[in-house]
Amino acid sequence: MGRRTAWWRVAVVGIVLGAVAGAPGSPGFTASASPSTSPPASPSTLASPSASASPSSSYAFAEDAPSVTGAADTADADILEPGTTYRSSLPSGGKVYYRLQLDGTSTVYVAATAVPPTDAAVTPTEGVRVSLQDADGRSCSAADTASIGAGRSPRPLTVWGARQLSPSRSLCQGAGTYYVVVERVLRTESSPGDWDLELAPVLEPRLRKAGSTSAPETWDSATPSPPAGAAVRVRGGGGFGSATALKQGVWRDDVRPGQTLFYEVPVDWGQQVYATADLSSSSGGGAGGGFVPGGVNLALYNPVRGLVDATSISYNGSQKSGALAALPPVGYDNRYAVSDRVNGMRFAGAYYLVVHLAARVGEEFGDGPIGLVLRVRVTGETTVGPGYAGQSKPSGIFQVGLLGRGSGAAAGQADPSVGDGGGGGGDAGMKLVAVGGIGAGTVVLVVLGVWVVVGRRRAAGV
């Protein structure tokens, strides 16, 4: 009987713990509809650098990213699978090649983020270039190049290439072998040595039904007013994979010289995003002349890490402000536009705000952090998406999911006076959590009831 009693207690405790572990918010609850390719960082993880950050780099690489080696020629190129983020390195001279095996029905993008060492000597014009080529060496799209800029500060540089399926194109439309080609450019005065590299290939499926093949002719290009109200404290992430989730509102952070901060904003089909960055005045002093051209860089990248718009702000120790240009509503047909600011807004999902403070600011005004205020506005009613015929890779990257709006470290912290441009997805997410919690609570009560009944029957000698 003693053993039977112990058995019942162990069994009941196991059932109760299992029910609690299955409750939303517990470690055992793994279901999530977040559109991000990586889970949003929690407040507890934002204060410390990622374990995947290189000792010589402030960039936080994707967790558990497999390593690949860039080959000196196509014959030895390692294969990349869409939906997986990879880590590699970029030599100071020559091109490196990676291989893709593609079908004839999907568009594929490959973003390459090159990260110079924090102590590297860099020039304004040097940078990185990427292109996507077919087996005959023909480029599938124009090569994309990013450069260091006037700030002369080592920082992550992200470029993207694409194999886009389109009835108006004749090249790169069939299934077969393709190559990603990455290289350093204009490095004549830079210090030797490899740069770290992150590669993120993404697959976009074809549409169920063909639509327009021309860009929208008109859209509301008026610059909206930035959100006002009290700023809420957040901590920016160290890379694309650890970007801090923001919604519409006013957000307060600190940035140090040489640091790059990453934030993600969910933007749905039919919506427009607008952002400004305000840098506070500095109380420190340095040995220089007190002026840094291109001291602050604010950039917006789309869900596949393609650059949409960027602005550079010179810094002289007094408060400065910079803003992105007015951008069109997210729409599939934007891809047919000539302007990068329009064709980059081609899909829904997480858009990335990236802020870099030049290392030279520390030389002029001291190494202490400088206050940063981001004002983010998302406007417009959400519309129905284009209707894909298959699954993207990573799955859900072109969706603003049930918990996507207002999720992450900054969820639910916006100033109440500022409207939520996300459209209520957070309420639906809370309903899901509430229903799951009620279900788990019911299981616990039933199990405890069984325990009481068994105890009474045993006491009665039954």
Coordinates of C-alpha atoms in Angstrom, one line a residue:
M1 CA 0.0 0.0 0.0
G2 CA 2.9 2.3 0.8
R3 CA 4.3 1.8 -2.6
R4 CA 0.9 2.4 -4.2
T5 CA 0.5 5.7 -2.3
A6 CA 4.0 6.8 -3.5
W7 CA 3.1 5.8 -7.1
W8 CA -0.1 7.8 -7.0
R9 CA 1.7 10.9 -5.7
V10 CA 4.5 10.7 -8.3
A11 CA 2.0 10.2 -11.1
V12 CA -0.2 13.1 -10.0
V13 CA 2.8 15.4 -9.6
G14 CA 4.0 14.5 -13.0
I15 CA 0.6 15.2 -14.6
V16 CA 0.4 18.5 -12.8
L17 CA 3.9 19.6 -13.8
G18 CA 3.2 18.5 -17.4
A19 CA 0.0 20.6 -17.4
V20 CA 1.8 23.7 -16.1
A21 CA 4.7 23.2 -18.5
G22 CA 2.2 23.2 -21.3
A23 CA 0.7 26.5 -20.3
P24 CA 1.5 29.6 -22.4
G25 CA 4.4 31.5 -21.1
S26 CA 6.0 28.5 -19.6
P27 CA 9.2 26.8 -21.0
G28 CA 7.1 24.0 -22.4
F29 CA 4.9 26.4 -24.5
T30 CA 6.6 26.6 -27.9
A31 CA 3.8 27.7 -30.3
S32 CA 4.4 31.2 -31.7
A33 CA 3.1 33.1 -34.6
S34 CA 5.8 35.7 -34.7
P35 CA 6.8 36.7 -38.2
S36 CA 10.4 37.0 -37.2
T37 CA 12.9 34.5 -38.5
S38 CA 14.4 34.5 -35.0
P39 CA 12.5 34.8 -31.7
P40 CA 12.3 38.4 -30.3
A41 CA 15.0 39.0 -27.7
S42 CA 13.7 39.2 -24.1
P43 CA 14.6 42.2 -21.9
S44 CA 16.9 39.9 -19.9
T45 CA 19.0 39.0 -22.9
L46 CA 19.3 42.5 -24.4
A47 CA 21.7 43.8 -21.8
S48 CA 24.5 41.4 -22.6
P49 CA 26.2 40.7 -25.9
S50 CA 25.3 37.6 -27.8
A51 CA 27.6 34.6 -27.3
S52 CA 27.9 34.4 -31.1
A53 CA 29.5 37.8 -31.3
S54 CA 33.1 37.7 -32.6
P55 CA 35.7 38.9 -30.1
S56 CA 36.9 41.5 -32.7
S57 CA 33.3 42.5 -33.7
S58 CA 30.4 44.1 -32.0
Y59 CA 27.9 42.3 -34.4
A60 CA 25.8 39.5 -32.9
F61 CA 25.7 36.7 -35.5
A62 CA 22.7 34.3 -35.7
E63 CA 22.6 31.7 -33.0
D64 CA 23.8 28.2 -34.0
A65 CA 24.5 29.4 -37.6
P66 CA 26.4 26.7 -39.5
S67 CA 29.8 27.7 -40.9
V68 CA 30.5 27.6 -44.6
T69 CA 33.7 28.5 -46.5
G70 CA 33.7 30.8 -49.4
A71 CA 35.4 29.1 -52.3
A72 CA 37.9 30.8 -54.6
D73 CA 36.1 29.3 -57.6
T74 CA 32.7 27.9 -58.5
A75 CA 33.9 24.2 -58.6
D76 CA 34.5 24.1 -54.8
A77 CA 31.6 26.3 -53.8
D78 CA 29.6 25.2 -50.7
I79 CA 25.9 25.0 -51.1
L80 CA 23.5 27.3 -49.3
E81 CA 19.9 26.3 -48.4
P82 CA 17.2 29.0 -48.4
G83 CA 15.8 29.4 -44.9
T84 CA 19.1 28.9 -43.1
T85 CA 21.4 31.7 -42.0
Y86 CA 25.2 30.9 -42.3
R87 CA 28.4 32.3 -41.0
S88 CA 31.5 32.7 -43.1
S89 CA 34.4 35.1 -43.7
L90 CA 35.4 37.5 -46.5
P91 CA 39.1 37.7 -47.5
S92 CA 40.7 41.1 -48.2
G93 CA 41.3 40.2 -51.8
G94 CA 39.5 38.2 -54.5
K95 CA 35.9 36.9 -54.8
V96 CA 34.3 34.1 -52.8
Y97 CA 31.6 31.8 -54.2
Y98 CA 28.7 29.9 -52.7
R99 CA 26.3 27.6 -54.6
L100 CA 22.5 27.6 -54.8
Q101 CA 20.3 24.8 -56.3
L102 CA 17.1 26.5 -57.3
D103 CA 13.8 25.5 -58.8
G104 CA 12.1 27.3 -61.7
T105 CA 9.1 28.6 -59.7
S106 CA 10.5 30.7 -56.8
T107 CA 12.3 34.0 -56.3
V108 CA 15.3 33.8 -54.1
Y109 CA 17.2 36.5 -52.2
V110 CA 20.6 36.3 -50.6
A111 CA 21.7 39.0 -48.1
A112 CA 25.4 39.2 -47.1
T113 CA 26.4 41.2 -44.0
A114 CA 30.1 41.9 -43.9
V115 CA 31.6 42.9 -40.6
P116 CA 35.0 44.6 -40.3
P117 CA 37.0 44.2 -37.1
T118 CA 36.3 47.0 -34.7
D119 CA 39.9 48.1 -34.8
A120 CA 40.2 48.0 -38.6
A121 CA 41.4 51.0 -40.6
V122 CA 38.7 51.7 -43.2
T123 CA 38.1 54.4 -45.9
P124 CA 34.8 56.0 -46.9
T125 CA 34.7 54.3 -50.3
E126 CA 35.6 50.7 -49.4
G127 CA 32.9 48.2 -48.8
V128 CA 31.4 44.9 -50.0
R129 CA 29.6 43.8 -53.2
V130 CA 27.3 40.8 -53.9
S131 CA 25.8 39.4 -57.1
L132 CA 23.8 36.3 -58.0
Q133 CA 24.8 34.6 -61.2
D134 CA 23.7 31.6 -63.3
A135 CA 25.8 28.7 -64.4
D136 CA 27.0 30.7 -67.4
G137 CA 28.3 33.6 -65.4
R138 CA 25.4 35.9 -66.2
S139 CA 24.1 38.2 -63.5
C140 CA 20.5 37.7 -62.4
S141 CA 20.3 41.3 -61.1
A142 CA 22.5 44.3 -60.8
A143 CA 25.3 43.8 -58.3
D144 CA 24.6 45.5 -54.9
T145 CA 27.4 47.5 -53.2
A146 CA 27.6 49.1 -49.7
S147 CA 30.4 51.3 -48.5
I148 CA 31.7 52.5 -45.2
G149 CA 30.7 56.2 -45.8
A150 CA 31.9 59.5 -44.5
G151 CA 32.0 58.4 -40.9
R152 CA 35.1 56.2 -41.6
S153 CA 33.9 53.8 -39.0
P154 CA 34.0 50.0 -39.1
R155 CA 30.4 48.8 -39.2
P156 CA 28.3 46.0 -40.5
L157 CA 27.6 46.4 -44.3
T158 CA 24.6 44.6 -45.7
V159 CA 24.0 44.0 -49.4
W160 CA 21.5 41.7 -51.3
G161 CA 21.2 39.8 -54.5
A162 CA 18.2 38.2 -56.1
R163 CA 17.1 35.6 -58.7
Q164 CA 13.6 37.1 -59.4
L165 CA 11.1 35.2 -61.6
S166 CA 9.3 37.6 -63.9
P167 CA 7.6 37.3 -67.3
S168 CA 9.6 40.3 -68.5
R169 CA 12.9 38.7 -67.8
S170 CA 14.8 36.2 -70.0
L171 CA 17.8 35.4 -67.8
C172 CA 18.0 33.3 -64.7
Q173 CA 14.4 31.9 -65.0
G174 CA 15.0 28.2 -65.0
A175 CA 15.8 25.5 -62.5
G176 CA 19.4 24.7 -61.9
T177 CA 22.7 25.8 -60.3
Y178 CA 23.3 29.4 -59.4
Y179 CA 26.2 31.1 -57.5
V180 CA 26.4 33.9 -54.9
V181 CA 29.5 36.0 -55.5
V182 CA 30.8 38.2 -52.6
E183 CA 33.8 40.5 -52.7
R184 CA 35.5 43.5 -51.0
V185 CA 35.7 46.7 -53.1
L186 CA 38.0 49.7 -53.1
R187 CA 40.2 48.4 -50.3
T188 CA 43.5 50.1 -51.4
E189 CA 44.0 52.0 -48.1
S190 CA 42.3 49.5 -45.7
S191 CA 44.1 47.2 -43.3
P192 CA 44.6 43.6 -44.4
G193 CA 42.7 40.7 -42.9
D194 CA 39.4 38.9 -43.2
W195 CA 36.0 40.4 -42.4
D196 CA 33.3 38.2 -40.8
L197 CA 30.4 37.4 -43.0
E198 CA 26.7 36.4 -42.4
L199 CA 24.7 35.0 -45.3
A200 CA 20.9 34.8 -45.2
P201 CA 19.2 33.1 -48.3
V202 CA 15.4 33.5 -48.4
L203 CA 12.9 31.8 -50.8
E204 CA 9.8 33.6 -51.9
P205 CA 7.2 31.3 -53.5
R206 CA 5.3 32.2 -56.7
L207 CA 1.8 33.6 -56.6
R208 CA -1.3 31.5 -56.9
K209 CA -2.6 33.9 -59.5
A210 CA -0.6 36.3 -61.6
G211 CA -1.2 40.0 -61.1
S212 CA 0.1 43.3 -62.3
T213 CA 3.7 43.6 -63.5
S214 CA 4.0 47.3 -63.1
A215 CA 4.6 49.5 -60.1
P216 CA 1.8 51.6 -58.6
E217 CA 1.8 55.0 -60.2
T218 CA 0.6 57.0 -57.2
W219 CA 0.8 56.7 -53.4
D220 CA 0.6 59.0 -50.5
S221 CA 4.1 60.5 -50.3
A222 CA 3.4 63.1 -47.7
T223 CA 5.8 63.0 -44.7
P224 CA 3.8 62.1 -41.6
S225 CA 4.5 63.8 -38.3
P226 CA 6.6 61.8 -35.9
P227 CA 4.9 60.3 -32.8
A228 CA 5.0 62.4 -29.7
G229 CA 4.8 61.5 -26.0
A230 CA 7.0 60.1 -23.3
A231 CA 9.8 57.8 -24.6
V232 CA 9.9 54.2 -23.4
R233 CA 13.3 52.7 -22.5
V234 CA 14.5 49.8 -24.7
R235 CA 17.8 48.1 -25.6
G236 CA 18.7 47.6 -29.2
G237 CA 19.9 44.2 -30.4
G238 CA 23.4 43.4 -31.8
G239 CA 22.4 42.0 -35.1
F240 CA 19.5 41.1 -37.5
G241 CA 18.8 37.9 -35.6
S242 CA 18.6 39.6 -32.2
A243 CA 16.9 42.8 -33.3
T244 CA 14.6 44.3 -30.6
A245 CA 10.9 44.3 -31.6
L246 CA 9.3 47.8 -31.6
K247 CA 5.8 49.0 -32.5
Q248 CA 4.6 52.5 -33.2
G249 CA 5.7 54.9 -30.5
V250 CA 8.7 56.7 -29.0
W251 CA 11.7 54.7 -27.8
R252 CA 14.7 55.7 -25.8
D253 CA 18.1 54.0 -26.0
D254 CA 21.8 54.7 -25.6
V255 CA 24.5 54.2 -28.2
R256 CA 28.2 54.2 -27.8
P257 CA 30.8 55.2 -30.4
G258 CA 31.5 52.4 -32.8
Q259 CA 28.3 50.6 -31.9
T260 CA 25.5 49.4 -34.2
L261 CA 22.0 48.8 -32.8
F262 CA 19.2 46.7 -34.5
Y263 CA 15.4 47.0 -34.1
E264 CA 12.6 45.4 -36.0
V265 CA 9.2 46.9 -36.8
P266 CA 6.3 44.7 -38.1
V267 CA 4.8 46.3 -41.3
D268 CA 1.8 44.6 -42.9
W269 CA 0.5 44.6 -46.5
G270 CA -0.8 48.1 -47.3
Q271 CA 1.0 49.8 -44.4
Q272 CA 3.6 52.6 -44.5
V273 CA 6.5 52.9 -42.0
Y274 CA 8.3 56.1 -41.0
A275 CA 11.1 56.7 -38.6
T276 CA 13.3 59.4 -37.2
A277 CA 16.4 59.2 -35.0
D278 CA 17.2 62.0 -32.5
L279 CA 20.7 62.0 -31.0
S280 CA 21.3 64.0 -27.8
S281 CA 24.0 66.5 -27.1
S282 CA 27.3 65.3 -25.7
S283 CA 28.8 66.5 -22.4
G284 CA 32.2 65.0 -23.1
G285 CA 35.2 66.5 -24.8
G286 CA 37.9 65.0 -27.0
A287 CA 41.2 65.8 -28.6
G288 CA 39.7 66.5 -32.1
G289 CA 38.0 69.5 -33.7
G290 CA 34.6 68.6 -32.5
F291 CA 33.0 67.6 -35.8
V292 CA 32.4 64.1 -37.3
P293 CA 31.0 63.9 -40.9
G294 CA 28.6 61.0 -41.1
G295 CA 28.7 60.5 -37.4
V296 CA 25.3 58.8 -37.2
N297 CA 23.8 56.5 -39.8
L298 CA 20.1 55.5 -39.8
A299 CA 19.0 52.8 -42.2
L300 CA 15.9 50.7 -43.0
Y301 CA 16.1 47.2 -44.3
N302 CA 13.2 45.0 -45.6
P303 CA 12.4 41.4 -44.3
V304 CA 15.1 39.9 -46.5
R305 CA 17.7 42.5 -45.3
G306 CA 17.6 44.5 -48.5
L307 CA 18.3 48.2 -48.0
V308 CA 15.3 50.4 -48.5
D309 CA 16.5 53.8 -47.4
A310 CA 19.3 55.4 -45.3
T311 CA 20.4 58.8 -44.0
S312 CA 23.7 60.0 -42.6
I313 CA 23.9 62.8 -40.0
S314 CA 27.1 64.8 -39.2
Y315 CA 27.7 65.3 -35.4
N316 CA 29.3 68.2 -33.7
G317 CA 28.3 67.5 -30.1
S318 CA 24.9 69.2 -30.2
Q319 CA 21.6 67.5 -30.6
K320 CA 20.9 66.2 -34.1
S321 CA 18.0 64.6 -35.9
G322 CA 17.6 62.5 -39.0
A323 CA 14.6 61.0 -40.8
L324 CA 13.9 58.4 -43.4
A325 CA 12.2 59.5 -46.6
A326 CA 8.5 58.9 -47.1
L327 CA 8.0 55.4 -48.3
P328 CA 5.1 53.7 -50.2
P329 CA 2.7 51.3 -48.6
V330 CA 3.9 47.7 -48.6
G331 CA 2.8 46.0 -51.9
Y332 CA 3.9 43.1 -54.0
D333 CA 3.9 45.3 -57.2
N334 CA 6.5 47.7 -55.7
R335 CA 9.2 45.3 -57.0
Y336 CA 8.7 46.6 -60.5
A337 CA 9.7 50.2 -59.6
V338 CA 13.1 51.6 -60.5
S339 CA 13.6 53.4 -57.2
D340 CA 15.2 51.4 -54.3
R341 CA 12.9 53.2 -51.9
V342 CA 9.9 51.8 -53.7
N343 CA 11.0 48.4 -54.9
G344 CA 12.4 47.5 -51.5
M345 CA 8.8 47.8 -50.0
R346 CA 7.8 44.6 -51.7
F347 CA 6.6 42.4 -48.9
A348 CA 5.1 42.4 -45.4
G349 CA 7.1 41.3 -42.4
A350 CA 9.7 42.6 -40.0
Y351 CA 11.5 45.7 -41.3
Y352 CA 14.8 46.5 -39.6
L353 CA 15.9 49.9 -38.3
V354 CA 19.7 50.0 -37.9
V355 CA 21.6 52.8 -36.1
H356 CA 25.4 53.2 -36.1
L357 CA 27.4 55.8 -34.2
A358 CA 30.8 56.4 -35.7
A359 CA 33.8 55.4 -33.6
R360 CA 35.3 58.8 -34.3
V361 CA 32.6 60.4 -32.1
G362 CA 34.4 58.8 -29.2
E363 CA 37.7 60.5 -30.2
E364 CA 36.0 63.9 -30.4
F365 CA 33.5 63.7 -27.5
G366 CA 34.5 60.9 -25.2
D367 CA 33.6 57.2 -25.1
G368 CA 30.5 57.6 -23.0
P369 CA 27.1 56.6 -24.4
I370 CA 24.9 59.2 -26.2
G371 CA 21.2 59.3 -25.8
L372 CA 19.1 58.0 -28.8
V373 CA 15.4 58.5 -29.3
L374 CA 13.6 56.6 -32.1
R375 CA 10.2 57.8 -33.3
V376 CA 8.4 55.1 -35.2
R377 CA 5.1 55.5 -37.0
V378 CA 3.2 52.8 -38.9
T379 CA 0.1 54.1 -40.8
G380 CA -2.5 52.6 -43.1
E381 CA -5.1 49.9 -43.0
T382 CA -3.8 46.4 -43.6
T383 CA -4.8 44.8 -46.9
V384 CA -5.0 41.2 -48.1
G385 CA -1.6 39.8 -49.2
P386 CA -0.9 38.6 -52.8
G387 CA -1.6 34.9 -52.1
Y388 CA 1.5 32.8 -52.4
A389 CA 1.3 29.3 -53.9
G390 CA 3.7 27.7 -51.4
Q391 CA 5.7 28.2 -48.2
S392 CA 8.4 30.8 -47.9
K393 CA 11.8 29.8 -46.4
P394 CA 12.1 30.7 -43.6
S395 CA 8.4 30.0 -43.0
G396 CA 6.3 33.1 -42.2
I397 CA 9.0 35.6 -43.1
F398 CA 6.5 37.6 -45.2
Q399 CA 3.7 37.7 -42.7
V400 CA 2.9 39.8 -39.7
G401 CA 1.6 37.0 -37.5
L402 CA -0.9 36.7 -34.7
L403 CA 1.6 37.7 -32.0
G404 CA 3.8 39.8 -34.4
R405 CA 2.2 43.2 -33.7
G406 CA 3.4 44.5 -30.4
S407 CA 5.4 41.4 -29.6
G408 CA 9.0 41.3 -28.3
A409 CA 10.9 43.2 -25.7
A410 CA 9.1 46.5 -26.4
A411 CA 5.6 45.0 -26.7
G412 CA 2.8 46.8 -24.8
Q413 CA 5.1 49.6 -23.6
A414 CA 4.2 52.4 -26.1
D415 CA 2.8 55.7 -24.9
P416 CA -1.0 55.3 -24.5
S417 CA -1.5 58.6 -26.4
V418 CA 0.1 57.0 -29.5
G419 CA -2.2 54.8 -31.7
D420 CA -1.1 51.3 -32.6
G421 CA -0.6 51.0 -36.3
G422 CA -0.4 47.3 -36.0
G423 CA -4.2 46.8 -35.9
G424 CA -5.1 44.6 -32.9
G425 CA -3.1 41.5 -33.5
G426 CA -1.8 41.8 -29.9
D427 CA -5.4 41.5 -28.5
A428 CA -5.8 38.3 -30.5
G429 CA -2.6 37.0 -29.1
M430 CA -3.7 37.8 -25.5
K431 CA -6.9 35.9 -26.2
L432 CA -4.8 32.9 -27.3
V433 CA -2.7 33.1 -24.1
A434 CA -5.9 33.4 -22.0
V435 CA -7.6 30.4 -23.5
G436 CA -4.4 28.3 -23.1
G437 CA -4.1 29.4 -19.5
I438 CA -7.7 28.5 -18.7
G439 CA -7.2 25.1 -20.3
A440 CA -4.1 24.4 -18.3
G441 CA -5.8 25.5 -15.1
T442 CA -8.7 23.2 -15.8
V443 CA -6.4 20.2 -16.1
V444 CA -4.7 21.0 -12.8
L445 CA -8.1 21.2 -11.0
V446 CA -9.3 17.9 -12.4
V447 CA -6.1 16.2 -11.4
L448 CA -6.2 17.6 -7.9
G449 CA -9.8 16.4 -7.6
V450 CA -8.8 12.9 -8.6
W451 CA -6.1 13.0 -5.9
V452 CA -8.6 14.0 -3.2
V453 CA -11.1 11.2 -4.2
V454 CA -8.4 8.6 -4.2
G455 CA -7.2 9.7 -0.8
R456 CA -10.8 9.5 0.7
R457 CA -11.4 6.0 -0.8
R458 CA -8.1 4.8 0.7
A459 CA -8.9 6.2 4.1
A460 CA -12.3 4.5 4.0
G461 CA -10.5 1.2 3.3
V462 CA -11.9 0.9 -0.2

